[in-house]
Tab-separated table of C-alpha atoms in Angstrom:
chain	number	residue	atom	x	y	z
A	26	UNK	CA	26.187	-5.137	6.062
A	27	UNK	CA	26.952	-2.335	8.525
A	28	UNK	CA	28.939	-0.603	5.793
A	29	UNK	CA	25.996	-0.909	3.383
A	30	UNK	CA	23.626	0.486	6.023
A	31	UNK	CA	25.890	3.491	6.504
A	32	UNK	CA	26.108	4.086	2.746
A	33	UNK	CA	22.316	3.894	2.316
A	34	UNK	CA	21.780	6.201	5.273
A	35	UNK	CA	24.230	8.753	3.879
A	36	UNK	CA	22.510	8.579	0.480
A	37	UNK	CA	19.144	9.048	2.176
A	38	UNK	CA	20.416	12.309	3.710
A	39	UNK	CA	20.742	13.821	0.241
A	40	UNK	CA	17.977	16.269	-0.755
A	41	UNK	CA	15.202	14.679	-2.777
A	42	UNK	CA	16.006	16.894	-5.750
A	43	UNK	CA	19.373	15.110	-5.886
A	44	UNK	CA	17.847	11.678	-5.288
A	45	UNK	CA	15.458	12.287	-8.179
A	46	UNK	CA	18.485	12.550	-10.475
A	47	UNK	CA	19.247	8.964	-9.455
A	48	UNK	CA	15.593	8.161	-10.137
A	49	UNK	CA	15.894	9.579	-13.662
A	50	UNK	CA	18.926	7.382	-14.283
A	51	UNK	CA	17.136	4.320	-12.904
A	52	UNK	CA	14.149	5.065	-15.123
A	53	UNK	CA	16.298	5.451	-18.234
A	54	UNK	CA	18.174	2.191	-17.653
A	55	UNK	CA	15.083	0.293	-16.585
A	56	UNK	CA	12.714	1.492	-19.303
A	57	UNK	CA	15.102	1.321	-22.251
A	58	UNK	CA	17.467	-1.521	-21.326
A	59	UNK	CA	16.637	-3.643	-18.251
A	60	UNK	CA	12.844	-3.580	-18.787
A	61	UNK	CA	12.121	-4.966	-15.347
A	62	UNK	CA	9.144	-7.365	-15.526
A	63	UNK	CA	7.905	-5.687	-18.692
A	64	UNK	CA	5.922	-8.772	-19.715
A	65	UNK	CA	4.193	-8.995	-16.310
A	66	UNK	CA	3.424	-5.271	-16.259
A	67	UNK	CA	2.020	-5.295	-19.804
A	68	UNK	CA	-0.110	-8.372	-19.174
A	69	UNK	CA	-1.477	-6.934	-15.916
A	70	UNK	CA	-2.380	-3.648	-17.600
A	71	UNK	CA	-4.019	-5.264	-20.628
A	72	UNK	CA	-6.098	-7.595	-18.489
A	73	UNK	CA	-7.074	-4.804	-16.099
A	74	UNK	CA	-8.017	-2.297	-18.802
A	75	UNK	CA	-9.246	-4.353	-21.791
A	76	UNK	CA	-10.824	-1.290	-23.413
A	77	UNK	CA	-7.573	0.641	-23.631
A	78	UNK	CA	-5.545	0.648	-26.846
A	79	UNK	CA	-1.986	-0.659	-27.094
A	80	UNK	CA	-0.788	2.953	-27.251
A	81	UNK	CA	-2.629	3.817	-24.019
A	82	UNK	CA	-1.241	0.733	-22.295
A	83	UNK	CA	2.281	1.663	-23.419
A	84	UNK	CA	1.856	5.192	-22.046
A	85	UNK	CA	0.636	3.924	-18.662
A	86	UNK	CA	3.534	1.462	-18.551
A	87	UNK	CA	6.059	4.221	-19.221
A	88	UNK	CA	4.567	6.431	-16.493
A	89	UNK	CA	4.596	3.445	-14.142
A	90	UNK	CA	8.338	3.003	-14.670
A	91	UNK	CA	8.850	6.688	-13.789
A	92	UNK	CA	6.733	6.395	-10.644
A	93	UNK	CA	8.421	3.134	-9.681
A	94	UNK	CA	11.856	4.772	-9.960
A	95	UNK	CA	10.683	7.619	-7.727
A	96	UNK	CA	9.297	5.062	-5.278
A	97	UNK	CA	12.702	3.380	-4.994
A	98	UNK	CA	14.598	6.557	-4.100
A	99	UNK	CA	11.767	7.766	-1.859
A	100	UNK	CA	11.975	4.489	0.054
A	101	UNK	CA	15.693	5.114	0.617
A	102	UNK	CA	14.818	8.670	1.710
A	103	UNK	CA	12.498	7.121	4.314
A	104	UNK	CA	15.583	6.008	6.279
A	105	UNK	CA	16.317	9.580	7.372
A	106	UNK	CA	13.338	11.742	6.399
A	107	UNK	CA	12.319	14.128	9.165
A	108	UNK	CA	8.822	14.342	10.582
A	109	UNK	CA	8.471	17.896	9.278
A	110	UNK	CA	9.459	17.009	5.712
A	111	UNK	CA	7.281	13.905	5.791
A	112	UNK	CA	4.241	15.916	6.874
A	113	UNK	CA	4.907	18.535	4.184
A	114	UNK	CA	5.238	15.935	1.443
A	115	UNK	CA	2.329	13.728	2.537
A	116	UNK	CA	-0.910	15.605	3.105
A	117	UNK	CA	-3.536	13.789	5.175
A	118	UNK	CA	-7.121	14.702	4.205
A	119	UNK	CA	-10.318	13.938	6.152
A	120	UNK	CA	-8.600	13.415	9.492
A	121	UNK	CA	-11.984	13.809	11.147
A	122	UNK	CA	-12.698	10.098	10.546
A	123	UNK	CA	-10.039	9.260	13.144
A	124	UNK	CA	-11.608	11.628	15.666
A	125	UNK	CA	-15.000	10.040	15.011
A	126	UNK	CA	-13.586	6.554	15.645
A	127	UNK	CA	-11.928	7.801	18.817
A	128	UNK	CA	-15.221	9.283	20.027
A	129	UNK	CA	-16.945	5.954	19.303
A	130	UNK	CA	-14.269	4.037	21.281
A	131	UNK	CA	-13.413	1.971	18.204
A	132	UNK	CA	-9.929	0.939	17.152
A	133	UNK	CA	-9.157	1.656	13.495
A	134	UNK	CA	-8.219	-0.672	10.654
A	135	UNK	CA	-6.586	1.289	7.811
A	136	UNK	CA	-6.773	-0.393	4.409
A	137	UNK	CA	-4.362	0.803	1.712
A	138	UNK	CA	-3.291	-0.598	-1.655
A	139	UNK	CA	0.118	-0.755	-3.326
A	140	UNK	CA	-0.386	2.798	-4.587
A	141	UNK	CA	2.692	5.022	-4.578
A	142	UNK	CA	3.883	5.979	-2.127
A	143	UNK	CA	2.312	3.963	0.639
A	144	UNK	CA	5.656	3.864	2.499
A	145	UNK	CA	5.343	7.567	3.369
A	146	UNK	CA	2.124	7.281	5.341
A	147	UNK	CA	3.951	6.725	8.654
A	148	UNK	CA	3.862	10.349	9.847
A	149	UNK	CA	0.093	9.935	10.189
A	150	UNK	CA	0.832	8.730	13.733
A	151	UNK	CA	1.737	12.302	14.690
A	152	UNK	CA	-1.487	13.936	13.485
A	153	UNK	CA	-4.278	11.644	14.707
A	154	UNK	CA	-5.686	11.312	18.250
A	155	UNK	CA	-4.963	7.583	18.635
A	156	UNK	CA	-2.037	6.731	20.953
A	157	UNK	CA	-0.852	3.602	19.135
A	158	UNK	CA	-0.249	3.297	15.408
A	159	UNK	CA	0.794	-0.125	14.087
A	160	UNK	CA	2.044	-0.447	10.482
A	161	UNK	CA	1.643	-4.093	9.471
A	162	UNK	CA	4.517	-5.616	7.511
A	163	UNK	CA	5.386	-8.960	5.961
A	164	UNK	CA	8.637	-10.721	6.692
A	165	UNK	CA	11.075	-10.766	3.775
A	166	UNK	CA	13.800	-13.311	3.044
A	167	UNK	CA	16.618	-10.825	3.589
A	168	UNK	CA	17.366	-10.134	7.266
A	169	UNK	CA	19.065	-6.912	6.209
A	170	UNK	CA	16.003	-5.454	4.449
A	171	UNK	CA	13.732	-6.886	7.144
A	172	UNK	CA	15.560	-4.876	9.802
A	173	UNK	CA	15.805	-1.711	7.718
A	174	UNK	CA	12.145	-1.624	6.717
A	175	UNK	CA	11.067	-2.364	10.278
A	176	UNK	CA	13.119	0.634	11.445
A	177	UNK	CA	11.462	2.814	8.812
A	178	UNK	CA	7.993	1.697	9.856
A	179	UNK	CA	8.771	2.272	13.543
A	180	UNK	CA	9.565	5.946	12.957
A	181	UNK	CA	7.418	8.807	14.249
A	182	UNK	CA	6.152	6.799	17.223
A	183	UNK	CA	4.819	3.876	15.203
A	184	UNK	CA	4.879	0.320	16.548
A	185	UNK	CA	5.246	-2.049	13.589
A	186	UNK	CA	3.714	-5.532	13.771
A	187	UNK	CA	4.490	-8.556	11.614
A	188	UNK	CA	1.493	-9.812	9.621
A	189	UNK	CA	1.385	-13.214	11.311
A	190	UNK	CA	1.003	-11.678	14.771
A	191	UNK	CA	-1.243	-8.692	14.107
A	192	UNK	CA	-4.649	-10.420	14.090
A	193	UNK	CA	-4.073	-12.012	17.477
A	194	UNK	CA	-2.736	-8.706	18.790
A	195	UNK	CA	-5.952	-6.946	17.746
A	196	UNK	CA	-8.173	-9.581	19.326
A	197	UNK	CA	-6.239	-9.380	22.594
A	198	UNK	CA	-6.065	-5.570	22.762
A	199	UNK	CA	-8.730	-3.419	24.310
A	200	UNK	CA	-11.080	-1.966	21.683
A	201	UNK	CA	-11.166	1.567	23.064
A	202	UNK	CA	-10.348	3.835	20.121
A	203	UNK	CA	-6.680	4.221	21.045
A	204	UNK	CA	-5.150	2.049	18.321
A	205	UNK	CA	-4.743	2.166	14.532
A	206	UNK	CA	-3.594	-0.827	12.459
A	207	UNK	CA	-2.295	-0.047	8.970
A	208	UNK	CA	-2.758	-2.842	6.397
A	209	UNK	CA	-1.573	-2.875	2.804
A	210	UNK	CA	-4.665	-4.930	2.104
A	211	UNK	CA	-4.207	-5.925	-1.540
A	212	UNK	CA	-1.458	-8.390	-0.655
A	213	UNK	CA	-1.495	-11.656	-2.594
A	214	UNK	CA	-2.081	-14.626	-0.264
A	215	UNK	CA	0.323	-17.535	-0.369
A	216	UNK	CA	-1.007	-20.255	-2.672
A	217	UNK	CA	-1.783	-22.425	0.380
A	218	UNK	CA	-4.077	-19.660	1.705
A	219	UNK	CA	-5.932	-18.748	-1.481
A	220	UNK	CA	-9.381	-19.471	-0.091
A	221	UNK	CA	-11.413	-16.514	-1.350
A	222	UNK	CA	-11.396	-14.491	-4.535
A	223	UNK	CA	-13.440	-11.808	-6.276
A	224	UNK	CA	-13.564	-9.847	-9.514
A	225	UNK	CA	-11.067	-6.982	-9.351
A	226	UNK	CA	-9.982	-5.022	-12.420
A	227	UNK	CA	-11.809	-7.474	-14.698
A	228	UNK	CA	-9.906	-10.472	-13.326
A	229	UNK	CA	-10.413	-13.343	-10.910
A	230	UNK	CA	-8.341	-12.081	-7.983
A	231	UNK	CA	-7.189	-13.970	-4.884
A	232	UNK	CA	-7.872	-11.761	-1.873
A	233	UNK	CA	-6.161	-11.503	1.486
A	234	UNK	CA	-9.011	-11.756	4.006
A	235	UNK	CA	-7.353	-11.621	7.433
A	236	UNK	CA	-8.979	-8.275	8.213
A	237	UNK	CA	-12.377	-9.713	7.241
A	238	UNK	CA	-12.301	-11.865	10.378
A	239	UNK	CA	-11.956	-8.671	12.386
A	240	UNK	CA	-14.855	-6.982	10.591
A	241	UNK	CA	-17.314	-9.772	11.361
A	242	UNK	CA	-16.216	-10.420	14.953
A	243	UNK	CA	-15.342	-6.977	16.360
A	244	UNK	CA	-16.898	-3.532	16.268
A	245	UNK	CA	-14.006	-1.687	14.626
A	246	UNK	CA	-13.769	1.375	12.382
A	247	UNK	CA	-12.559	0.560	8.859
A	248	UNK	CA	-10.966	3.343	6.835
A	249	UNK	CA	-9.786	3.299	3.214
A	250	UNK	CA	-6.609	5.216	2.281
A	251	UNK	CA	-6.945	6.788	-1.160
A	252	UNK	CA	-3.405	7.669	-2.243
A	253	UNK	CA	-2.780	10.329	-4.878
A	254	UNK	CA	0.486	11.614	-6.332
A	255	UNK	CA	-0.008	15.387	-6.585
A	256	UNK	CA	3.385	16.006	-8.176
A	257	UNK	CA	6.867	14.606	-7.865
A	258	UNK	CA	7.699	14.226	-4.182
A	259	UNK	CA	4.271	15.293	-2.956
A	260	UNK	CA	1.360	13.018	-2.118
A	261	UNK	CA	-2.117	13.267	-0.736
A	262	UNK	CA	-4.019	10.579	1.103
A	263	UNK	CA	-7.768	10.961	1.478
A	264	UNK	CA	-9.339	8.861	4.227
A	265	UNK	CA	-12.788	7.348	3.687
A	266	UNK	CA	-14.763	5.520	6.366
A	267	UNK	CA	-16.120	2.154	5.191
A	268	UNK	CA	-19.525	1.371	6.660
A	269	UNK	CA	-21.452	-1.929	6.610
A	270	UNK	CA	-24.750	-2.120	4.742
A	271	UNK	CA	-26.481	-3.263	7.915
A	272	UNK	CA	-25.594	-2.905	11.574
A	273	UNK	CA	-22.534	-5.166	11.218
A	274	UNK	CA	-20.320	-6.303	8.366
A	275	UNK	CA	-21.253	-9.612	6.791
A	276	UNK	CA	-18.633	-12.105	5.646
A	277	UNK	CA	-16.356	-10.639	2.931
A	278	UNK	CA	-18.357	-7.389	2.770
A	279	UNK	CA	-15.422	-5.190	3.800
A	280	UNK	CA	-13.116	-7.080	1.395
A	281	UNK	CA	-15.437	-6.337	-1.525
A	282	UNK	CA	-15.854	-2.688	-0.542
A	283	UNK	CA	-12.110	-2.175	-0.174
A	284	UNK	CA	-11.436	-3.630	-3.631
A	285	UNK	CA	-14.149	-1.474	-5.211
A	286	UNK	CA	-12.646	1.658	-3.662
A	287	UNK	CA	-9.151	0.676	-4.785
A	288	UNK	CA	-10.446	-0.122	-8.264
A	289	UNK	CA	-11.950	3.368	-8.476
A	290	UNK	CA	-8.619	4.896	-7.424
A	291	UNK	CA	-6.753	2.960	-10.114
A	292	UNK	CA	-9.166	3.956	-12.850
A	293	UNK	CA	-8.412	7.588	-11.985
A	294	UNK	CA	-4.620	7.170	-11.743
A	295	UNK	CA	-3.653	3.853	-13.374
A	296	UNK	CA	0.083	4.585	-13.593
A	297	UNK	CA	0.530	4.931	-9.834
A	298	UNK	CA	0.100	1.266	-8.864
A	299	UNK	CA	2.612	-1.556	-8.403
A	300	UNK	CA	1.890	-3.299	-11.711
A	301	UNK	CA	5.078	-5.360	-11.470
A	302	UNK	CA	3.460	-7.270	-8.592
A	303	UNK	CA	2.351	-10.788	-9.650
A	304	UNK	CA	-1.050	-10.274	-8.068
A	305	UNK	CA	-2.960	-12.676	-10.299
A	306	UNK	CA	-0.547	-15.616	-10.414
A	307	UNK	CA	-2.740	-17.810	-8.150
A	308	UNK	CA	-6.128	-16.975	-9.633
A	309	UNK	CA	-6.739	-20.594	-10.648
A	310	UNK	CA	-6.261	-21.721	-7.043
A	311	UNK	CA	-9.243	-19.784	-5.674
A	312	UNK	CA	-11.535	-22.113	-3.705
A	313	UNK	CA	-14.482	-19.757	-3.144
A	314	UNK	CA	-15.137	-17.141	-5.833
A	315	UNK	CA	-17.477	-14.194	-5.293
A	316	UNK	CA	-18.845	-12.907	-8.607
A	317	UNK	CA	-20.623	-9.926	-7.002
A	318	UNK	CA	-19.618	-6.541	-8.457
């Protein structure tokens, strides 16, 4: 494994213009021969965009494969990318929302979707006033990839937290505006935890609701991360504060608002989402379904 780590690290030191040649090769093999999860991707797209023609679906699918290939090499690049290059390639818009939360003495919950390239958001820790920035990650079966991705998410002063420990960490920490917790919030719950679901992209969708417990019990600042691919190798993330309708969030309110914001993002840039993810595989296991749009 140490040899593999060294090889990956050396590859990651290559300029992105070289790594994108590898991406082009991956795309060609994947799109024309391997066809990774083509059936899942096509079904997800058709169900999400029922008004689009087969030709439009095919075009989105092809663009997805290109973006997915870029995502793979960009993730490898994350092993060695410098803070300067990361800040050049990922532009952070509306940073004032973090200053507002700091002034209000409220810790921040960042909610992002699987929109490319969410892995490059880490350098945010260097440009916001909060002292502690905690990317939240899920354990994976491979100890090798677990360790590598944790190292990536601990770069630039970040302090990564595993998903099973983050909620308790937030409850126990002082709510003083010094901390940011970064959730990829469209995760699919394990089938044993599919308790709540809502309509998302025209489908019954199981929703991860761990952060909803925080919204109803603590006075935190919730911020949506709207990811946009400007061009190859360059991204923009626009931060939007999510406010409750009343003084405090009601149950599931922030979950609904997050999914509506993400849905709007995907309607604008449908090819830039992780469509190979089996997000809807447990939709028939939903115990409580919210039909509100």
